[in-house]
Tab-separated table of C-alpha atoms and ligand atoms in Angstrom:
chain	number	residue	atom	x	y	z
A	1	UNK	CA	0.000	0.000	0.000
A	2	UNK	CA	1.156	3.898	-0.834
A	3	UNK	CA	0.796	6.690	1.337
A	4	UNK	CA	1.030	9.820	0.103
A	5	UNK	CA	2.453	12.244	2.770
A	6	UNK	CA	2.000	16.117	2.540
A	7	UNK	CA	3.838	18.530	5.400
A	8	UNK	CA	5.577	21.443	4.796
A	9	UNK	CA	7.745	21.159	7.939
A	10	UNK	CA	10.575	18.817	6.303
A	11	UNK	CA	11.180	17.466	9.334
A	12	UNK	CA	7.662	15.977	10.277
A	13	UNK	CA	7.499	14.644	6.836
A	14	UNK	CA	10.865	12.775	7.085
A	15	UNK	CA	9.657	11.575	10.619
A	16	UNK	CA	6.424	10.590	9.035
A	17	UNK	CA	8.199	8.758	6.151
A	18	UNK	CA	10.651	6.858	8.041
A	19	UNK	CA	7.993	5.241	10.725
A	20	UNK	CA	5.256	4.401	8.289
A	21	UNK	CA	8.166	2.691	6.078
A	22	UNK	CA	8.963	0.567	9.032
A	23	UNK	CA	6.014	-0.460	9.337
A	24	UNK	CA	5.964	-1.955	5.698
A	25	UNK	CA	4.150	0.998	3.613
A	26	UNK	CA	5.395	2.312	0.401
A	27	UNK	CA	5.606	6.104	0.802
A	28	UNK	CA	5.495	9.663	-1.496
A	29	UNK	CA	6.711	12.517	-0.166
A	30	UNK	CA	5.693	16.296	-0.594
A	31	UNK	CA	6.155	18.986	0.802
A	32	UNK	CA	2.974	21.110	-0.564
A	33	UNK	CA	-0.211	20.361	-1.661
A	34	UNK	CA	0.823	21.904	-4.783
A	35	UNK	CA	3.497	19.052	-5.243
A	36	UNK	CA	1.208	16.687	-3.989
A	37	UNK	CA	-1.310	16.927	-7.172
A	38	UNK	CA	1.265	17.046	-8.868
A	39	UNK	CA	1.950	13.545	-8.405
A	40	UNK	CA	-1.853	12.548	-8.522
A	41	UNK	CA	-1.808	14.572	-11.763
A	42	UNK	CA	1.103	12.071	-13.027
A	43	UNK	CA	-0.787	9.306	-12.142
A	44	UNK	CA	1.154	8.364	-9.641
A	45	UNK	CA	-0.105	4.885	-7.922
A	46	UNK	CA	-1.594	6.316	-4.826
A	47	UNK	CA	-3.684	3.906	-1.986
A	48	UNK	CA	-4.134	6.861	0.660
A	49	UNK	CA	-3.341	10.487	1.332
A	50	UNK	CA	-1.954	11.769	4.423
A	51	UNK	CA	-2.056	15.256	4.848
A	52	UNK	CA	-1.148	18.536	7.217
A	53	UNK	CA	-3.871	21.103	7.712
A	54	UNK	CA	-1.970	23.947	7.601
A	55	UNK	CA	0.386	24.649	5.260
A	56	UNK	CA	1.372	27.876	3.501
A	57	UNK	CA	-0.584	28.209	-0.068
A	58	UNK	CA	-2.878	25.295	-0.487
A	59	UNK	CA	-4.189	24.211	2.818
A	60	UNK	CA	-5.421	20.424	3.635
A	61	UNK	CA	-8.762	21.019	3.071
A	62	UNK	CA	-8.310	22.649	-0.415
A	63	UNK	CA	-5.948	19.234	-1.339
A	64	UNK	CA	-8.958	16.965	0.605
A	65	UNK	CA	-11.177	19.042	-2.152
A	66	UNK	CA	-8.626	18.419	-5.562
A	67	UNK	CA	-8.237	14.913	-4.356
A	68	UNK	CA	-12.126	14.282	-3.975
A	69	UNK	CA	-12.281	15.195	-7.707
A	70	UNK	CA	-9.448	13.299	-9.461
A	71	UNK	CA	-9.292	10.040	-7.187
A	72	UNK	CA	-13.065	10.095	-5.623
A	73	UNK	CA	-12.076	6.180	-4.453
A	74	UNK	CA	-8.712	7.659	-2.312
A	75	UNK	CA	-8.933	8.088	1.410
A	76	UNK	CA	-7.482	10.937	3.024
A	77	UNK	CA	-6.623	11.707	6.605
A	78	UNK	CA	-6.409	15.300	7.599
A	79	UNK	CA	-3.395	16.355	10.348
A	80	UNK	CA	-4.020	19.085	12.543
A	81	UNK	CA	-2.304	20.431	15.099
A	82	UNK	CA	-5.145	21.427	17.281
A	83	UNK	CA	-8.503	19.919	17.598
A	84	UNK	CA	-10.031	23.169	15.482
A	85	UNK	CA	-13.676	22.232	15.621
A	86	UNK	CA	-14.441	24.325	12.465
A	87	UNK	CA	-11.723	22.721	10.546
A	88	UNK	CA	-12.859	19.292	11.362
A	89	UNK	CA	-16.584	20.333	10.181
A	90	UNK	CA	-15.186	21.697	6.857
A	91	UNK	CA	-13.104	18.669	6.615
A	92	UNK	CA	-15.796	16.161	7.260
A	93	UNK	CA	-18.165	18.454	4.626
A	94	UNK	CA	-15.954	17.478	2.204
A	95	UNK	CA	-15.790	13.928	2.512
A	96	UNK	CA	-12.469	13.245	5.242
A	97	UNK	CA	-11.713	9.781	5.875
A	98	UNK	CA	-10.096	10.568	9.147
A	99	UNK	CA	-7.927	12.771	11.756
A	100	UNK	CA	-5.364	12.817	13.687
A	101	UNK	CA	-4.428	15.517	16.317
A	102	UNK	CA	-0.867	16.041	16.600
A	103	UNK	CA	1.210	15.105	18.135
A	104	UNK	CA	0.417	11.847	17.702
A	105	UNK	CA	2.277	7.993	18.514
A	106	UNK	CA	2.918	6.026	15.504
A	107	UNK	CA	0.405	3.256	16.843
A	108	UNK	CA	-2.165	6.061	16.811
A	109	UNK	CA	-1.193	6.876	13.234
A	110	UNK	CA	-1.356	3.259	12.280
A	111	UNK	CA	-4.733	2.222	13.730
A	112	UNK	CA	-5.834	5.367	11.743
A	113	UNK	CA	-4.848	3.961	8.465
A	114	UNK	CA	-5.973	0.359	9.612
A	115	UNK	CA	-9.610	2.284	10.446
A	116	UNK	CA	-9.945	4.216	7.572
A	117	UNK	CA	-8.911	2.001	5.081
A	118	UNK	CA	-11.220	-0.738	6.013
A	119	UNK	CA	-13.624	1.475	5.953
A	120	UNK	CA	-13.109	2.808	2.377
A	121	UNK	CA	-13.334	-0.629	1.216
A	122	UNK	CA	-16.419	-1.536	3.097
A	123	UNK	CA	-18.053	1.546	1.803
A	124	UNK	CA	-16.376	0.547	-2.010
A	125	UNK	CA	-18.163	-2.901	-1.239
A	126	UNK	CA	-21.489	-1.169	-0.036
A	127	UNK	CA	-21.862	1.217	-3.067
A	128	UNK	CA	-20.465	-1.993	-5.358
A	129	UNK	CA	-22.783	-4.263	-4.169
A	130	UNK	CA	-26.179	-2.202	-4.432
A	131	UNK	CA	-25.232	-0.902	-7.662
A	132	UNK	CA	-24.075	-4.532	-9.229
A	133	UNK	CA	-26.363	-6.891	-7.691
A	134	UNK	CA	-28.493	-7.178	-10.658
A	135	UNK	CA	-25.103	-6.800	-12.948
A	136	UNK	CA	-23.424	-9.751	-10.821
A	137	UNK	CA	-26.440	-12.296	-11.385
A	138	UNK	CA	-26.305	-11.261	-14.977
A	139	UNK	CA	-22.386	-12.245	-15.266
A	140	UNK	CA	-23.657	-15.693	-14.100
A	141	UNK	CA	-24.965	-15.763	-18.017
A	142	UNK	CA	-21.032	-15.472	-19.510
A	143	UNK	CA	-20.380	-19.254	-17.755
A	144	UNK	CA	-23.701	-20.128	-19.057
A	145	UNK	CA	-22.566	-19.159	-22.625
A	146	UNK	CA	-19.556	-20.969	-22.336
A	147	UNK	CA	-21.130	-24.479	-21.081
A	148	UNK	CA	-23.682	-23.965	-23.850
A	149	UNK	CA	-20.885	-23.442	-26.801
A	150	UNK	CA	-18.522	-26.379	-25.254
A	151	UNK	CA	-21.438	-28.469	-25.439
A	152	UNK	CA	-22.891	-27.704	-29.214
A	153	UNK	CA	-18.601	-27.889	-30.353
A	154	UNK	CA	-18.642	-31.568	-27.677
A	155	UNK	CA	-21.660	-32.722	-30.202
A	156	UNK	CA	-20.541	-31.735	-33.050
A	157	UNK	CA	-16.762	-33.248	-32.668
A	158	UNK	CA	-17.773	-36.258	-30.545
A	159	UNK	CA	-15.262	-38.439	-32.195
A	160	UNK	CA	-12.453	-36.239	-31.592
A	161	UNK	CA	-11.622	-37.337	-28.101
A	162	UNK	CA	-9.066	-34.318	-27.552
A	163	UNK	CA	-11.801	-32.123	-28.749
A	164	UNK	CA	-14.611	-33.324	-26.566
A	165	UNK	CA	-11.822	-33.681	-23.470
A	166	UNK	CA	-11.400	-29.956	-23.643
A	167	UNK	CA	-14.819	-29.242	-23.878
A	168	UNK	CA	-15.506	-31.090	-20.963
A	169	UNK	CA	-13.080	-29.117	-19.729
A	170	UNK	CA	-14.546	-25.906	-20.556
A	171	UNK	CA	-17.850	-26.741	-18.995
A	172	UNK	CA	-16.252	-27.783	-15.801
A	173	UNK	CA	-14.502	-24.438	-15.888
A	174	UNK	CA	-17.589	-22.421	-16.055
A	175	UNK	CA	-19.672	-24.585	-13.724
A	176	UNK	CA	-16.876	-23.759	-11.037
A	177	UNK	CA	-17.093	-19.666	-12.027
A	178	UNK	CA	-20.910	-19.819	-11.285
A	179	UNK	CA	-19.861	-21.483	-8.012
A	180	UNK	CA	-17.261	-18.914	-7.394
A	181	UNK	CA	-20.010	-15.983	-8.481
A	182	UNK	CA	-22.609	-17.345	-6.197
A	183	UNK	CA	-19.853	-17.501	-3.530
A	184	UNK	CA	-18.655	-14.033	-4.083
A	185	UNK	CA	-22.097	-12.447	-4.538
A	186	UNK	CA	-23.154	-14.165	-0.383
A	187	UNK	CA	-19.577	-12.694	0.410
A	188	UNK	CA	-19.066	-9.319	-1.752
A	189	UNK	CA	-16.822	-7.791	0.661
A	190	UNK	CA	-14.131	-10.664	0.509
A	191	UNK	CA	-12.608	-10.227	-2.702
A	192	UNK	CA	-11.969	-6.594	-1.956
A	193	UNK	CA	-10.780	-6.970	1.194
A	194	UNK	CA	-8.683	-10.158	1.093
A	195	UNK	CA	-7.015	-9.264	-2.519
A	196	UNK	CA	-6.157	-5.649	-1.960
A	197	UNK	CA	-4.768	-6.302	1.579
A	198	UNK	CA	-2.644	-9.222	-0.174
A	199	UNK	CA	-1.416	-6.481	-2.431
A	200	UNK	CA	-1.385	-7.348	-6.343
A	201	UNK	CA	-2.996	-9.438	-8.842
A	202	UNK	CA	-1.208	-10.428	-11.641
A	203	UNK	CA	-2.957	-9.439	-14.761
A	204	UNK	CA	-1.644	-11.779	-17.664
A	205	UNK	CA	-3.305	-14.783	-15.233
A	206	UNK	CA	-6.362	-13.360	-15.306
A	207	UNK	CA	-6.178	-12.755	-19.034
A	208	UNK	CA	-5.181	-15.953	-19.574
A	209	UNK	CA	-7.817	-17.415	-17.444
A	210	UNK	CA	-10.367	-15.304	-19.076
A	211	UNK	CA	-9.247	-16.595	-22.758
A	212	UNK	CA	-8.983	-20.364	-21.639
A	213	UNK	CA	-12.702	-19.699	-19.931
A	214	UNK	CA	-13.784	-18.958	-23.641
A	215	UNK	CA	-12.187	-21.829	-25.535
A	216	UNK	CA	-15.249	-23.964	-26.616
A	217	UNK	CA	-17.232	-21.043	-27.189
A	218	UNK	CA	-14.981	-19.551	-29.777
A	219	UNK	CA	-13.755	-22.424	-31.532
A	220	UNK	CA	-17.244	-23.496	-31.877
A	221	UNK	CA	-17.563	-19.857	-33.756
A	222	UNK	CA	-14.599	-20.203	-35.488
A	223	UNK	CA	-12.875	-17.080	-33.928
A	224	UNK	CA	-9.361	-16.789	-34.132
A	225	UNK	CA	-7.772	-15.513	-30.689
A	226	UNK	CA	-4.353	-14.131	-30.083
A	227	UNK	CA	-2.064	-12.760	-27.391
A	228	UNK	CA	0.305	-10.186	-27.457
A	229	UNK	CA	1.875	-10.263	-23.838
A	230	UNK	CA	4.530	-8.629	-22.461
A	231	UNK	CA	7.203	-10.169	-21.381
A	232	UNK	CA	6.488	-9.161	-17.276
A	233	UNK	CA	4.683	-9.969	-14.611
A	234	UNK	CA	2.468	-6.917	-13.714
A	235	UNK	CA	0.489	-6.655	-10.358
A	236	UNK	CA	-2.591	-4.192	-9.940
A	237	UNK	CA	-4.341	-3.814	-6.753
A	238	UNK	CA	-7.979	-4.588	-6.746
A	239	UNK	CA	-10.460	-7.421	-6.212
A	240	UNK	CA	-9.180	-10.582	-9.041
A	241	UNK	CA	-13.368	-11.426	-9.289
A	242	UNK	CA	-13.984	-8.016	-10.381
A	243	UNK	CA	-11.137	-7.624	-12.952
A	244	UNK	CA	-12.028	-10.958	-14.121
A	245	UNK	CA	-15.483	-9.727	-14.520
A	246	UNK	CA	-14.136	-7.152	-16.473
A	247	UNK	CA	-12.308	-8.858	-19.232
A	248	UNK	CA	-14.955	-11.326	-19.712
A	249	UNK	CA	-17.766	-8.790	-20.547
A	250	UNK	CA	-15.065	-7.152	-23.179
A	251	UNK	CA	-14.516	-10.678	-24.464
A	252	UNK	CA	-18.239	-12.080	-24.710
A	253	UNK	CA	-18.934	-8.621	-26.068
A	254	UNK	CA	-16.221	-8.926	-29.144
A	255	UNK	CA	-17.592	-12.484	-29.642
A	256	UNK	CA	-21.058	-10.947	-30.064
A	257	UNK	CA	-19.442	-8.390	-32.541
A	258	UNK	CA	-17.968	-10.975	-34.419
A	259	UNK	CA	-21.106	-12.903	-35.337
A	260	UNK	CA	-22.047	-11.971	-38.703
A	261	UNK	CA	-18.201	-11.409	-39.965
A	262	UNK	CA	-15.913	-13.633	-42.632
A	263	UNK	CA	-13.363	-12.900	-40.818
A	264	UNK	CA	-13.277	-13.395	-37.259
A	265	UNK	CA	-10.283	-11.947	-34.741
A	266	UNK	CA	-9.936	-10.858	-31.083
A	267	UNK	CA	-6.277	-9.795	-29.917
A	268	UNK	CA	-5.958	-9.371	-25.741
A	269	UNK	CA	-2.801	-6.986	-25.404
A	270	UNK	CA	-0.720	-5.795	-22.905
A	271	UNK	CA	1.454	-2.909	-23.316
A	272	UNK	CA	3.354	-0.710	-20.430
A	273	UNK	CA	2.917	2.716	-22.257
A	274	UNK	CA	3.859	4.804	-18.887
A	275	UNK	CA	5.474	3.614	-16.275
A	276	UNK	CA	2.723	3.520	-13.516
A	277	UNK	CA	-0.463	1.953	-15.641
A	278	UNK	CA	-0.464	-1.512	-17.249
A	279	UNK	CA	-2.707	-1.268	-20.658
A	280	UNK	CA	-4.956	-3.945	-21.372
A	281	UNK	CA	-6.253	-3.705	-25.459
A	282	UNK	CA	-8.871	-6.032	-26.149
A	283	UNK	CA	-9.545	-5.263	-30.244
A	284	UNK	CA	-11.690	-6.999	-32.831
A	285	UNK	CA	-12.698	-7.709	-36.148
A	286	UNK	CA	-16.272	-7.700	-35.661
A	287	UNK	CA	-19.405	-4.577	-36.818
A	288	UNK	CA	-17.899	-1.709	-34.948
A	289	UNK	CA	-19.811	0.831	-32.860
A	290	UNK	CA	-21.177	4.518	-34.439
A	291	UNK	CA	-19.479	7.188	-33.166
A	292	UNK	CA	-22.563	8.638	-31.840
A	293	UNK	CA	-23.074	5.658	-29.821
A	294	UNK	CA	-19.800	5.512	-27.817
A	295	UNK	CA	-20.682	7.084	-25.169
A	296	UNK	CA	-23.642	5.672	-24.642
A	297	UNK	CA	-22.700	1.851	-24.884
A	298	UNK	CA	-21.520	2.372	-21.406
A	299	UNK	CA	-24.623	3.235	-19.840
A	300	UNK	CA	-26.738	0.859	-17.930
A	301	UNK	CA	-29.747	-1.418	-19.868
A	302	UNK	CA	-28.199	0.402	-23.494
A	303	UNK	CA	-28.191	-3.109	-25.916
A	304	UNK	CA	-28.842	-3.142	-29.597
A	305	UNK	CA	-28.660	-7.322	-28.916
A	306	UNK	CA	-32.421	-9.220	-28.979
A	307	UNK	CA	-31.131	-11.360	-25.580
A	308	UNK	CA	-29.033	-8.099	-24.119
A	309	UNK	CA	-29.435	-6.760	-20.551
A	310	UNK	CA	-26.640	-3.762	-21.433
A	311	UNK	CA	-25.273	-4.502	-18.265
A	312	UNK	CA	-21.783	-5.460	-18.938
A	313	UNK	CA	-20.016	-2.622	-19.853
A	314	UNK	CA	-21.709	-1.138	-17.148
A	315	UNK	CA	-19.844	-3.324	-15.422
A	316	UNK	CA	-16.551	-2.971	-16.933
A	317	UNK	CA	-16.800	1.174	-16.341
A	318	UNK	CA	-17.556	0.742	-12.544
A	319	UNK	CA	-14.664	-2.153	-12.287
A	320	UNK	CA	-12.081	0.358	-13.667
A	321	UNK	CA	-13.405	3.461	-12.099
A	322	UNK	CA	-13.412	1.854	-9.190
A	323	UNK	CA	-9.719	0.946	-9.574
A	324	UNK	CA	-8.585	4.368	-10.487
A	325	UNK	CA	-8.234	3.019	-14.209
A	326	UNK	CA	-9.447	4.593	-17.189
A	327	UNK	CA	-10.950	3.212	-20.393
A	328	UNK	CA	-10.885	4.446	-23.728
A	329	UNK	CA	-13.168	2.679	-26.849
A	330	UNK	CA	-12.372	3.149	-30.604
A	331	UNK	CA	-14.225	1.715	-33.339
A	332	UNK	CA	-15.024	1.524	-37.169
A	333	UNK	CA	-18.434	0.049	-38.051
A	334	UNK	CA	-17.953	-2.893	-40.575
A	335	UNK	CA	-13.898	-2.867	-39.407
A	336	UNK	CA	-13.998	-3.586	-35.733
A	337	UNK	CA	-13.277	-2.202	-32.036
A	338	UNK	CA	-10.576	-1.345	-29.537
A	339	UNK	CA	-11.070	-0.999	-26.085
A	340	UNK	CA	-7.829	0.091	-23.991
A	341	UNK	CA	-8.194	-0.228	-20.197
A	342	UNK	CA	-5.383	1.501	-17.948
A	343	UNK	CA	-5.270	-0.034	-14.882
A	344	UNK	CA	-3.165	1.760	-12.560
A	345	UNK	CA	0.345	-0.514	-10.894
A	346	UNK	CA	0.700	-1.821	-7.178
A	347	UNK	CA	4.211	0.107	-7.014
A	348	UNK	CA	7.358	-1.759	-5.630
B	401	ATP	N1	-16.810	-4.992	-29.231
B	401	ATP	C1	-17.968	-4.445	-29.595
B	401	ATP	N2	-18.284	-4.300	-30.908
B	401	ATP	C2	-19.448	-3.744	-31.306
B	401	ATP	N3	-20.387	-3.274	-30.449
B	401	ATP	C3	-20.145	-3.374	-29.136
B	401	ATP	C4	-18.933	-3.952	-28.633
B	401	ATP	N4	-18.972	-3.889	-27.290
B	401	ATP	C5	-20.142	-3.314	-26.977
B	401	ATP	N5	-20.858	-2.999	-28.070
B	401	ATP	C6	-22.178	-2.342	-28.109
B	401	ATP	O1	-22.451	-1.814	-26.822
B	401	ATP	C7	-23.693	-2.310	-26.347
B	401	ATP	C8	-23.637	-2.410	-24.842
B	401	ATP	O2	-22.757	-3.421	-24.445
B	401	ATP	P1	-22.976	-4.133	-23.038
B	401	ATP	O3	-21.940	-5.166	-22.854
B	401	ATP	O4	-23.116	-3.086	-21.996
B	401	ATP	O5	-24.416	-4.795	-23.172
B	401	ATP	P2	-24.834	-6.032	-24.066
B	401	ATP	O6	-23.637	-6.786	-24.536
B	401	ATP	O7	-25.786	-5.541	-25.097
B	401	ATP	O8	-25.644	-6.895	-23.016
B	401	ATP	P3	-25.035	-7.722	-21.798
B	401	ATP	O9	-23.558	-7.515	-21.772
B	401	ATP	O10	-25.702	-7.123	-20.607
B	401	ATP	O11	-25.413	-9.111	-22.071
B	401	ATP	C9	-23.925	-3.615	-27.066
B	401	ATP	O12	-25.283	-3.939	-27.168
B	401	ATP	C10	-23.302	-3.313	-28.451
B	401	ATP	O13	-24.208	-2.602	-29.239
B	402	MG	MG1	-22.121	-7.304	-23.173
C-alpha cells in the first residue's frame, strides 16, 4: 500500500516517512499540496493520502477538495495540530476519511490507516454491491454461454476425443465460475478486502484465465484468438473477481461483434505505455460501434442485442473506475473495435 504524505515542515514529513516505512508501507513525499497533485496529476499509484492542515498556499482542506475530484475512491486523513472544531466540520463536509491531532504515537497513526482504510473498502463494497447486484447475477450468463458453446462444439466433434476432453473441460470451468459468483455475490466484501490487503494481482493470469474460460465457445464460432503479452509480470491492486469480470464482458462482447463477420479476430494486449499503468487492449474484427453511440454503450440497460441486458459494460466502467483506471473505446463500423483499459500498478 502507498501513502502519500503532505507537510511542509521537512522534518515531520521525514519523521512521518521513516515510521510508516517501518512499518511496511510504500511512501510519497511532498512537501505542498501543490506538489502533492502534482503527483496525482502524473498518475502516480496512490492507496491513501496523508495530509497537514496547515500549510502555507494550499491548505489540507483545499488538497482533501482536488483529491475528492481526481481520485473520488482515495482516502485521506487530515493532520491538525489542534482539535479546530471548524476545521474538522469543513473537513468532514468534504468527505475526510479521518484525523489525527498532533502530536500523535505512531500506533495512533497506524490504527488510523488500519480504520480508515477498512472502511473505504467496506463503503467501495457497499456502493459496489447495491449498484451490481443485478449486474453480478447477470455475469452468471457469460459461464452459461460458455457451457452452452462447449457443449454444441462436444456434439458436433464427438469423435475427436481431444476435442470433446477440452470441452468437458470448458464446462467444468464455467460450472466452477458460477460457483465462485454465487460464492462471491453471499460474500461481496471478501474479494476486496482479502485481494487488496494481499497487495497485487497479476494481470496476464487473469487474461489468460479469461481466454482459456472462452475456448469452446470460440472455436465453436470459429474465432481466431491471439495474445500479445509482455514479457512481465504486472500486479494491480484490486479485487481478481472483479477484474475478471471485467475482461470477460469485453470478451463475450467482441464475440457478439464478431457474429455476422468472414473474418473473425480478437487480440488481448498488454502494453506498459507509462510507467505507472499496465494497458490492457482487447480489439476486434467484428461490426464496430457509431461514433454517436460511444458514449452511450456504457450506460446501464443500453443493448442493440435481442437477448441483451446492457449490463456489462456497465460493469466494466464501474470495475475500472473503481480501480482508479481509465478506459478508452475506438471503433469503425464494418472494421472492428478497440477498447484500452489503464489499470493503474501496485508500485514496488
Ligand atoms: N466490441 C464491440 N463491438 C461492437 N459493439 C459493441 C462492442 N462492445 C459493446 N458494443 C455495443 O455496446 C452495447 C452495450 O454493451 P454491453 O456489454 O453493456 O451490453 P450487451 O452486450 O448488449 O448486453 P449484456 O452484456 O448485458 O449481455 C452492445 O449492445 C453493443 O451494441
Ligand atoms: Mg455485453
Amino acid at each position: 500500500m502507498r501513502v502519500l504524505i503532505v507537510d511542509d515542515e521537512k522534518q515531520d514529513l521525514q519523521s512521518l516517512s521513516i515510521a510508516l516505512r517501518s512499518k511496511g508501507f510504500k511512501v510519497l513525499e511532498s512537501t505542498s499540496a501543490t506538489q502533492a497533485l502534482g503527483f496525482i496529476d502524473r498518475q502516480e499509484s496512490i492507496h491513501l493520502v496523508l495530509t497537514d492542515y496547515l500549510m502555507p498556499g494550499m491548505d489540507g482542506v483545499e488538497l482533501l477538495k482536488a483529491v475528492r475530484q481526481k481520485r473520488p475512491h482515495v482516502p485521506v486523513i487530515m493532520m491538525t495540530a489542534y482539535a479546530d472544531k471548524d476545521i474538522a466540520i469543513e473537513a468532514l463536509h468534504n468527505k475526510c476519511d479521518g484525523f489525527l491531532e498532533k502530536p500523535f504515537t505512531l500506533d495512533q497513526l497506524e490504527m488510523e490507516i488500519k480504520r480508515v482504510t477498512i472502511q473505504t473498502v467496506r463503503s467501495m463494497n457497499v456502493s459496489w454491491f447495491s449498484r451490481l447486484v443485478p449486474k453480478i447475477v447477470h455475469q452468471i450468463n457469460n459461464p452459461l454461454m460458455s457451457i452452452t458453446g462447449a457443449a454444441e462444439l462436444g456434439m458436433l466433434e464427438l469423435n475427436d476425443t481431444e476435442t470433446v476432453r477440452r470441452c468437458f473441460e470448458g464446462i467444468l470451468d464455467a460450472v466452477h465460475r458460477i460457483g465462485e459468483i454465487n460464492r462471491n455475490i453471499l460474500d461481496m466484501r471478501k474479494p476486496f478486502i482479502t485481494e487488496i490487503k494481499e497487495g497485487g494481482v497479476e494481470i496476464h493470469a487473469v487474461l489468460n484465465e479469461t481466454i482459456d474460460s472462452f475456448y469452446g465457445l470460440v472455436r465453436f464460432k470459429g474465432i481466431e484468438v491471439g495474445k500479445e503479452f509482455i514479457q512481465k509480470e504486472v500486479q494491480v491492486v484490486g479485487s481478481r473477481f472483479a477484474i475478471e469480470q471485467l475482461f470477460k464482458n469485453l470478451v463475450m462482447n467482441a464475440i457478439d461483434a464478431l457474429e455476422e463477420k468472414a473474418h473473425k479476430r480478437i487480440i488481448v494486449k498488454t502494453e506498459l505505455r507509462t510507467p505507472n499503468y499496465i494497458s490492457v487492449y482487447i480489439s476486434d474484427t467484428g461490426c464496430g460501434i457509431p461514433e454517436n453511440r460511444l458514449d452511450t454503450i456504457f450506460k446501464p440497460f443500453f443493448t442493440d442485442k435481442k437477448e441483451g441486458n446492457g449490463l456489462g459494460l456497465a460493469v466494466v466502467k464501474d470495475v475500472v473506475e473503481s480501480m482508479n483506471g481509465r478506459i478508452e473505446v475506438k471503433s469503425k463500423v464494418g472494421k472492428g473495435t478497440i477498447f484500452r483499459i489503464d489499470l493503474p500498478l501496485e508500485t514496488e
